[in-house]
PDB file of C-alpha atoms and ligand atoms in Angstrom:
ATOM      1  CA  MET A   1     111.746  67.719-156.644  1.00  0.00           C
ATOM      2  CA  LYS A   2     112.424  66.448-153.144  1.00  0.00           C
ATOM      3  CA  ILE A   3     109.506  65.910-150.768  1.00  0.00           C
ATOM      4  CA  PHE A   4     109.927  66.610-147.075  1.00  0.00           C
ATOM      5  CA  ILE A   5     107.243  65.890-144.488  1.00  0.00           C
ATOM      6  CA  ASP A   6     106.163  68.972-142.521  1.00  0.00           C
ATOM      7  CA  SER A   7     105.453  67.357-139.163  1.00  0.00           C
ATOM      8  CA  ALA A   8     106.806  66.602-135.688  1.00  0.00           C
ATOM      9  CA  ASN A   9     104.441  63.646-135.235  1.00  0.00           C
ATOM     10  CA  LEU A  10     106.453  60.425-135.004  1.00  0.00           C
ATOM     11  CA  ASP A  11     103.670  58.145-136.306  1.00  0.00           C
ATOM     12  CA  GLU A  12     103.190  60.329-139.370  1.00  0.00           C
ATOM     13  CA  ILE A  13     106.941  60.530-139.999  1.00  0.00           C
ATOM     14  CA  LYS A  14     107.364  56.746-139.595  1.00  0.00           C
ATOM     15  CA  LYS A  15     104.480  55.986-141.973  1.00  0.00           C
ATOM     16  CA  ALA A  16     105.612  58.409-144.671  1.00  0.00           C
ATOM     17  CA  ASN A  17     109.179  57.156-144.357  1.00  0.00           C
ATOM     18  CA  GLU A  18     108.050  53.532-144.796  1.00  0.00           C
ATOM     19  CA  TRP A  19     106.166  54.543-147.946  1.00  0.00           C
ATOM     20  CA  GLY A  20     109.582  55.483-149.333  1.00  0.00           C
ATOM     21  CA  ILE A  21     108.544  58.898-150.546  1.00  0.00           C
ATOM     22  CA  ILE A  22     110.181  61.376-148.206  1.00  0.00           C
ATOM     23  CA  ASP A  23     113.629  62.913-148.435  1.00  0.00           C
ATOM     24  CA  GLY A  24     113.602  64.910-145.207  1.00  0.00           C
ATOM     25  CA  VAL A  25     111.574  66.523-142.429  1.00  0.00           C
ATOM     26  CA  THR A  26     110.694  70.068-141.407  1.00  0.00           C
ATOM     27  CA  THR A  27     109.367  71.033-138.004  1.00  0.00           C
ATOM     28  CA  ASN A  28     108.537  74.337-136.349  1.00  0.00           C
ATOM     29  CA  PRO A  29     107.727  75.355-132.741  1.00  0.00           C
ATOM     30  CA  SER A  30     103.949  75.105-133.355  1.00  0.00           C
ATOM     31  CA  LEU A  31     104.251  71.554-134.766  1.00  0.00           C
ATOM     32  CA  VAL A  32     106.475  70.510-131.838  1.00  0.00           C
ATOM     33  CA  ALA A  33     104.048  72.043-129.290  1.00  0.00           C
ATOM     34  CA  LYS A  34     101.203  69.872-130.660  1.00  0.00           C
ATOM     35  CA  GLU A  35     103.092  66.711-129.639  1.00  0.00           C
ATOM     36  CA  ASN A  36     103.223  67.570-125.926  1.00  0.00           C
ATOM     37  CA  LYS A  37     106.598  65.818-125.477  1.00  0.00           C
ATOM     38  CA  ASP A  38     110.188  66.814-124.710  1.00  0.00           C
ATOM     39  CA  PHE A  39     111.677  68.715-127.678  1.00  0.00           C
ATOM     40  CA  LYS A  40     115.077  66.981-127.699  1.00  0.00           C
ATOM     41  CA  GLU A  41     113.441  63.542-127.409  1.00  0.00           C
ATOM     42  CA  ILE A  42     111.194  64.244-130.415  1.00  0.00           C
ATOM     43  CA  VAL A  43     114.105  65.443-132.538  1.00  0.00           C
ATOM     44  CA  GLN A  44     116.279  62.479-131.602  1.00  0.00           C
ATOM     45  CA  GLU A  45     113.475  60.063-132.510  1.00  0.00           C
ATOM     46  CA  ILE A  46     113.068  61.797-135.877  1.00  0.00           C
ATOM     47  CA  ILE A  47     116.833  61.492-136.437  1.00  0.00           C
ATOM     48  CA  SER A  48     116.589  57.736-135.798  1.00  0.00           C
ATOM     49  CA  ILE A  49     113.724  57.348-138.320  1.00  0.00           C
ATOM     50  CA  VAL A  50     114.754  59.509-141.281  1.00  0.00           C
ATOM     51  CA  ASP A  51     118.118  59.570-143.008  1.00  0.00           C
ATOM     52  CA  GLY A  52     117.928  63.038-144.542  1.00  0.00           C
ATOM     53  CA  PRO A  53     117.839  66.716-143.653  1.00  0.00           C
ATOM     54  CA  ILE A  54     115.762  67.498-140.549  1.00  0.00           C
ATOM     55  CA  SER A  55     114.886  71.165-140.007  1.00  0.00           C
ATOM     56  CA  VAL A  56     114.610  72.241-136.386  1.00  0.00           C
ATOM     57  CA  GLU A  57     113.928  75.832-135.382  1.00  0.00           C
ATOM     58  CA  VAL A  58     115.781  78.080-132.937  1.00  0.00           C
ATOM     59  CA  ILE A  59     113.884  80.145-130.392  1.00  0.00           C
ATOM     60  CA  SER A  60     116.446  82.912-129.776  1.00  0.00           C
ATOM     61  CA  THR A  61     116.023  86.190-131.615  1.00  0.00           C
ATOM     62  CA  ASP A  62     119.622  87.399-131.309  1.00  0.00           C
ATOM     63  CA  ALA A  63     122.445  86.040-133.486  1.00  0.00           C
ATOM     64  CA  GLY A  64     124.560  84.887-130.533  1.00  0.00           C
ATOM     65  CA  GLY A  65     121.692  82.905-129.039  1.00  0.00           C
ATOM     66  CA  MET A  66     120.758  81.381-132.398  1.00  0.00           C
ATOM     67  CA  VAL A  67     124.339  80.257-133.057  1.00  0.00           C
ATOM     68  CA  LYS A  68     124.568  78.710-129.567  1.00  0.00           C
ATOM     69  CA  GLU A  69     121.301  76.764-130.091  1.00  0.00           C
ATOM     70  CA  ALA A  70     122.383  75.741-133.586  1.00  0.00           C
ATOM     71  CA  VAL A  71     125.748  74.383-132.461  1.00  0.00           C
ATOM     72  CA  GLU A  72     124.049  72.346-129.713  1.00  0.00           C
ATOM     73  CA  MET A  73     121.415  70.909-132.107  1.00  0.00           C
ATOM     74  CA  PHE A  74     124.055  70.106-134.726  1.00  0.00           C
ATOM     75  CA  GLU A  75     125.817  67.915-132.139  1.00  0.00           C
ATOM     76  CA  TRP A  76     122.720  65.644-132.131  1.00  0.00           C
ATOM     77  CA  SER A  77     123.224  64.821-135.816  1.00  0.00           C
ATOM     78  CA  GLN A  78     124.876  66.217-138.905  1.00  0.00           C
ATOM     79  CA  ASN A  79     121.470  65.824-140.614  1.00  0.00           C
ATOM     80  CA  ILE A  80     120.154  68.725-138.544  1.00  0.00           C
ATOM     81  CA  VAL A  81     119.320  71.842-140.543  1.00  0.00           C
ATOM     82  CA  VAL A  82     118.872  74.845-138.306  1.00  0.00           C
ATOM     83  CA  LYS A  83     115.762  76.874-139.003  1.00  0.00           C
ATOM     84  CA  ILE A  84     116.407  80.576-138.567  1.00  0.00           C
ATOM     85  CA  PRO A  85     113.756  83.320-138.739  1.00  0.00           C
ATOM     86  CA  MET A  86     114.009  85.896-141.543  1.00  0.00           C
ATOM     87  CA  ILE A  87     115.188  88.847-139.448  1.00  0.00           C
ATOM     88  CA  PRO A  88     118.504  90.793-139.603  1.00  0.00           C
ATOM     89  CA  GLU A  89     119.891  88.954-136.548  1.00  0.00           C
ATOM     90  CA  GLY A  90     118.883  85.704-138.231  1.00  0.00           C
ATOM     91  CA  LEU A  91     120.933  86.414-141.341  1.00  0.00           C
ATOM     92  CA  LYS A  92     123.885  87.382-139.148  1.00  0.00           C
ATOM     93  CA  ALA A  93     123.613  83.913-137.583  1.00  0.00           C
ATOM     94  CA  VAL A  94     123.306  82.251-141.029  1.00  0.00           C
ATOM     95  CA  LYS A  95     126.601  83.795-142.108  1.00  0.00           C
ATOM     96  CA  ILE A  96     128.384  82.624-138.950  1.00  0.00           C
ATOM     97  CA  LEU A  97     126.875  79.101-139.199  1.00  0.00           C
ATOM     98  CA  LYS A  98     128.001  78.810-142.817  1.00  0.00           C
ATOM     99  CA  THR A  99     131.620  79.277-141.744  1.00  0.00           C
ATOM    100  CA  ARG A 100     131.089  76.361-139.328  1.00  0.00           C
ATOM    101  CA  ASN A 101     129.497  74.177-142.039  1.00  0.00           C
ATOM    102  CA  ILE A 102     126.147  74.082-140.215  1.00  0.00           C
ATOM    103  CA  LYS A 103     123.222  74.005-142.635  1.00  0.00           C
ATOM    104  CA  THR A 104     120.450  76.585-142.309  1.00  0.00           C
ATOM    105  CA  ASN A 105     116.851  76.975-143.458  1.00  0.00           C
ATOM    106  CA  VAL A 106     115.653  80.580-143.364  1.00  0.00           C
ATOM    107  CA  THR A 107     111.989  80.476-142.434  1.00  0.00           C
ATOM    108  CA  LEU A 108     109.005  82.839-142.462  1.00  0.00           C
ATOM    109  CA  ILE A 109     109.835  84.090-145.968  1.00  0.00           C
ATOM    110  CA  PHE A 110     107.004  85.975-147.640  1.00  0.00           C
ATOM    111  CA  SER A 111     108.777  87.956-150.376  1.00  0.00           C
ATOM    112  CA  VAL A 112     111.348  87.524-153.129  1.00  0.00           C
ATOM    113  CA  ASN A 113     113.577  90.190-151.552  1.00  0.00           C
ATOM    114  CA  GLN A 114     113.683  88.270-148.286  1.00  0.00           C
ATOM    115  CA  ALA A 115     114.750  85.127-150.170  1.00  0.00           C
ATOM    116  CA  LEU A 116     117.420  87.073-152.057  1.00  0.00           C
ATOM    117  CA  LEU A 117     118.891  88.434-148.807  1.00  0.00           C
ATOM    118  CA  ALA A 118     118.859  84.982-147.176  1.00  0.00           C
ATOM    119  CA  ALA A 119     120.633  83.489-150.204  1.00  0.00           C
ATOM    120  CA  LYS A 120     123.231  86.285-150.117  1.00  0.00           C
ATOM    121  CA  ALA A 121     123.904  85.506-146.445  1.00  0.00           C
ATOM    122  CA  GLY A 122     124.592  81.890-147.413  1.00  0.00           C
ATOM    123  CA  ALA A 123     121.423  80.037-146.373  1.00  0.00           C
ATOM    124  CA  THR A 124     121.333  76.379-147.400  1.00  0.00           C
ATOM    125  CA  TYR A 125     117.543  76.593-147.834  1.00  0.00           C
ATOM    126  CA  VAL A 126     114.861  79.307-147.902  1.00  0.00           C
ATOM    127  CA  SER A 127     111.262  78.518-146.981  1.00  0.00           C
ATOM    128  CA  PRO A 128     108.611  80.687-148.660  1.00  0.00           C
ATOM    129  CA  PHE A 129     105.254  80.194-146.882  1.00  0.00           C
ATOM    130  CA  ILE A 130     102.873  79.819-149.815  1.00  0.00           C
ATOM    131  CA  GLY A 131      99.619  78.892-148.048  1.00  0.00           C
ATOM    132  CA  ARG A 132      99.819  81.803-145.628  1.00  0.00           C
ATOM    133  CA  LEU A 133     100.245  84.185-148.581  1.00  0.00           C
ATOM    134  CA  ASP A 134      97.273  82.613-150.398  1.00  0.00           C
ATOM    135  CA  ASP A 135      95.265  82.980-147.158  1.00  0.00           C
ATOM    136  CA  ILE A 136      95.576  86.784-147.358  1.00  0.00           C
ATOM    137  CA  GLY A 137      94.735  86.958-151.056  1.00  0.00           C
ATOM    138  CA  HIS A 138      98.252  86.942-152.561  1.00  0.00           C
ATOM    139  CA  ASP A 139      99.519  84.544-155.229  1.00  0.00           C
ATOM    140  CA  GLY A 140     101.977  82.598-153.065  1.00  0.00           C
ATOM    141  CA  MET A 141     103.372  80.475-155.878  1.00  0.00           C
ATOM    142  CA  GLN A 142     104.364  83.544-157.924  1.00  0.00           C
ATOM    143  CA  ILE A 143     107.137  84.376-155.445  1.00  0.00           C
ATOM    144  CA  VAL A 144     108.449  80.808-155.856  1.00  0.00           C
ATOM    145  CA  ARG A 145     108.575  81.197-159.652  1.00  0.00           C
ATOM    146  CA  ASP A 146     110.448  84.505-159.266  1.00  0.00           C
ATOM    147  CA  MET A 147     112.885  83.006-156.745  1.00  0.00           C
ATOM    148  CA  VAL A 148     113.637  80.071-159.059  1.00  0.00           C
ATOM    149  CA  ASP A 149     114.355  82.500-161.946  1.00  0.00           C
ATOM    150  CA  ILE A 150     116.607  84.725-159.868  1.00  0.00           C
ATOM    151  CA  PHE A 151     118.499  81.924-158.125  1.00  0.00           C
ATOM    152  CA  ASN A 152     119.132  80.230-161.481  1.00  0.00           C
ATOM    153  CA  ARG A 153     120.188  83.449-163.177  1.00  0.00           C
ATOM    154  CA  TYR A 154     122.800  84.221-160.508  1.00  0.00           C
ATOM    155  CA  ASN A 155     123.697  80.618-159.788  1.00  0.00           C
ATOM    156  CA  PHE A 156     122.806  80.725-156.081  1.00  0.00           C
ATOM    157  CA  LYS A 157     123.296  77.341-154.410  1.00  0.00           C
ATOM    158  CA  THR A 158     120.465  78.010-151.910  1.00  0.00           C
ATOM    159  CA  GLU A 159     117.572  75.552-152.332  1.00  0.00           C
ATOM    160  CA  ILE A 160     113.940  76.662-152.266  1.00  0.00           C
ATOM    161  CA  ILE A 161     111.587  74.745-149.966  1.00  0.00           C
ATOM    162  CA  VAL A 162     107.941  75.445-150.755  1.00  0.00           C
ATOM    163  CA  ALA A 163     106.359  75.568-147.283  1.00  0.00           C
ATOM    164  CA  SER A 164     102.910  76.144-145.815  1.00  0.00           C
ATOM    165  CA  VAL A 165     101.493  73.680-148.336  1.00  0.00           C
ATOM    166  CA  ARG A 166      97.719  73.346-147.999  1.00  0.00           C
ATOM    167  CA  HIS A 167      96.642  70.960-150.780  1.00  0.00           C
ATOM    168  CA  PRO A 168      97.961  68.631-153.520  1.00  0.00           C
ATOM    169  CA  LEU A 169      97.775  71.327-156.204  1.00  0.00           C
ATOM    170  CA  HIS A 170     100.408  73.313-154.289  1.00  0.00           C
ATOM    171  CA  VAL A 171     102.789  70.353-154.681  1.00  0.00           C
ATOM    172  CA  ILE A 172     102.223  70.155-158.448  1.00  0.00           C
ATOM    173  CA  ASP A 173     102.660  73.917-158.799  1.00  0.00           C
ATOM    174  CA  ALA A 174     105.867  73.796-156.721  1.00  0.00           C
ATOM    175  CA  ALA A 175     107.276  71.143-159.069  1.00  0.00           C
ATOM    176  CA  LYS A 176     106.171  73.097-162.167  1.00  0.00           C
ATOM    177  CA  ALA A 177     107.835  76.216-160.776  1.00  0.00           C
ATOM    178  CA  GLY A 178     111.118  74.307-160.403  1.00  0.00           C
ATOM    179  CA  ALA A 179     111.339  74.439-156.594  1.00  0.00           C
ATOM    180  CA  HIS A 180     113.972  72.108-155.137  1.00  0.00           C
ATOM    181  CA  VAL A 181     111.737  70.848-152.316  1.00  0.00           C
ATOM    182  CA  ALA A 182     108.101  70.893-151.185  1.00  0.00           C
ATOM    183  CA  THR A 183     107.534  70.274-147.501  1.00  0.00           C
ATOM    184  CA  VAL A 184     104.146  68.639-147.227  1.00  0.00           C
ATOM    185  CA  PRO A 185     101.875  67.947-144.214  1.00  0.00           C
ATOM    186  CA  PHE A 186     100.866  64.301-143.719  1.00  0.00           C
ATOM    187  CA  ASN A 187      97.203  64.869-144.635  1.00  0.00           C
ATOM    188  CA  VAL A 188      98.244  66.367-147.983  1.00  0.00           C
ATOM    189  CA  ILE A 189     100.650  63.465-148.675  1.00  0.00           C
ATOM    190  CA  GLU A 190      97.695  61.095-148.096  1.00  0.00           C
ATOM    191  CA  LYS A 191      95.580  63.080-150.573  1.00  0.00           C
ATOM    192  CA  MET A 192      98.377  62.819-153.171  1.00  0.00           C
ATOM    193  CA  PHE A 193      97.839  59.045-153.207  1.00  0.00           C
ATOM    194  CA  ASP A 194      94.117  59.269-153.896  1.00  0.00           C
ATOM    195  CA  HIS A 195      92.366  58.715-157.185  1.00  0.00           C
ATOM    196  CA  PRO A 196      88.879  57.173-157.429  1.00  0.00           C
ATOM    197  CA  LEU A 197      89.831  55.294-160.615  1.00  0.00           C
ATOM    198  CA  THR A 198      92.670  53.566-158.740  1.00  0.00           C
ATOM    199  CA  ASP A 199      90.183  52.323-156.100  1.00  0.00           C
ATOM    200  CA  VAL A 200      87.620  51.222-158.705  1.00  0.00           C
ATOM    201  CA  GLY A 201      90.332  49.596-160.824  1.00  0.00           C
ATOM    202  CA  LEU A 202      91.852  47.672-157.915  1.00  0.00           C
ATOM    203  CA  LYS A 203      88.438  46.452-156.759  1.00  0.00           C
ATOM    204  CA  LYS A 204      87.690  45.134-160.242  1.00  0.00           C
ATOM    205  CA  PHE A 205      91.075  43.414-160.590  1.00  0.00           C
ATOM    206  CA  LEU A 206      90.613  41.675-157.228  1.00  0.00           C
ATOM    207  CA  ASN A 207      87.026  40.608-158.077  1.00  0.00           C
ATOM    208  CA  ASP A 208      88.047  39.297-161.502  1.00  0.00           C
ATOM    209  CA  TRP A 209      90.926  37.384-159.918  1.00  0.00           C
ATOM    210  CA  LYS A 210      88.375  35.397-157.893  1.00  0.00           C
ATOM    211  CA  LYS A 211      87.013  34.079-161.227  1.00  0.00           C
ATOM    212  CA  VAL A 212      90.384  32.679-162.292  1.00  0.00           C
ATOM    213  CA  PRO A 213      90.320  28.859-161.875  1.00  0.00           C
ATOM    214  CA  LYS A 214      92.716  27.802-159.132  1.00  0.00           C
TER     215      LYS A 214
HETATM  216  C1  LIG B 301     107.600  74.888-142.929  1.00  0.00           C
HETATM  217  O1  LIG B 301     108.789  74.917-142.764  1.00  0.00           O
HETATM  218  C2  LIG B 301     106.634  75.503-142.000  1.00  0.00           C
HETATM  219  O2  LIG B 301     106.904  74.974-140.759  1.00  0.00           O
HETATM  220  C3  LIG B 301     105.223  75.184-142.355  1.00  0.00           C
HETATM  221  O3  LIG B 301     105.130  74.763-143.695  1.00  0.00           O
HETATM  222  C4  LIG B 301     104.234  76.262-141.999  1.00  0.00           C
HETATM  223  O4  LIG B 301     102.973  75.856-142.428  1.00  0.00           O
HETATM  224  P1  LIG B 301     101.602  76.504-141.925  1.00  0.00           P
HETATM  225  O5  LIG B 301     101.425  77.817-142.603  1.00  0.00           O
HETATM  226  O6  LIG B 301     100.566  75.516-142.316  1.00  0.00           O
HETATM  227  O7  LIG B 301     101.741  76.649-140.424  1.00  0.00           O
END
């Protein structure tokens, strides 16, 4: 399973990239707004840091506007994946962008039917928002399992990005479900490193090493 970082923060992206564990980046308008910087500048910096797919979201809500934004963003780098909201106009745009070989990530997916429609339209990726479903008492990961089954059965090429990840268990469950990608916030990536026995073990190794005659 690929791991993307779900962030528009350049320090976080740089650190995670140096750790050698990320395959791509996803952003959204809320993540970009937190950075209080020019949008294009942020995206171009991300492009210079990470050699992999970088999802950047359109703001238009009509197909024509989305396609125009997408074409402009794609000129910045061929690694750009255009994030398109899961609405009828969005899928219209996905179909047009596919004919121009521009990759898309259909976002704000909360049901299996939405994912099926996005795949039919030719989306490169679909992003089910697991944490937000869990927040309202649904079993977010169940829709991922169903999507994996259906996409495999009908041989859809669309990849599933498990999004709205809240904790390390979501990442394990995404991998167990057979998702292609989990996009993970920086604080969750940090938690994935942690184990108290690693800390205790390292401390003991370093202390014992001091006893080795030199
Ligand atoms: C991913 O593409 C989304 O931008 C993100 O995972 C949403 O996460 P949130 O529900 O924590 O805002």
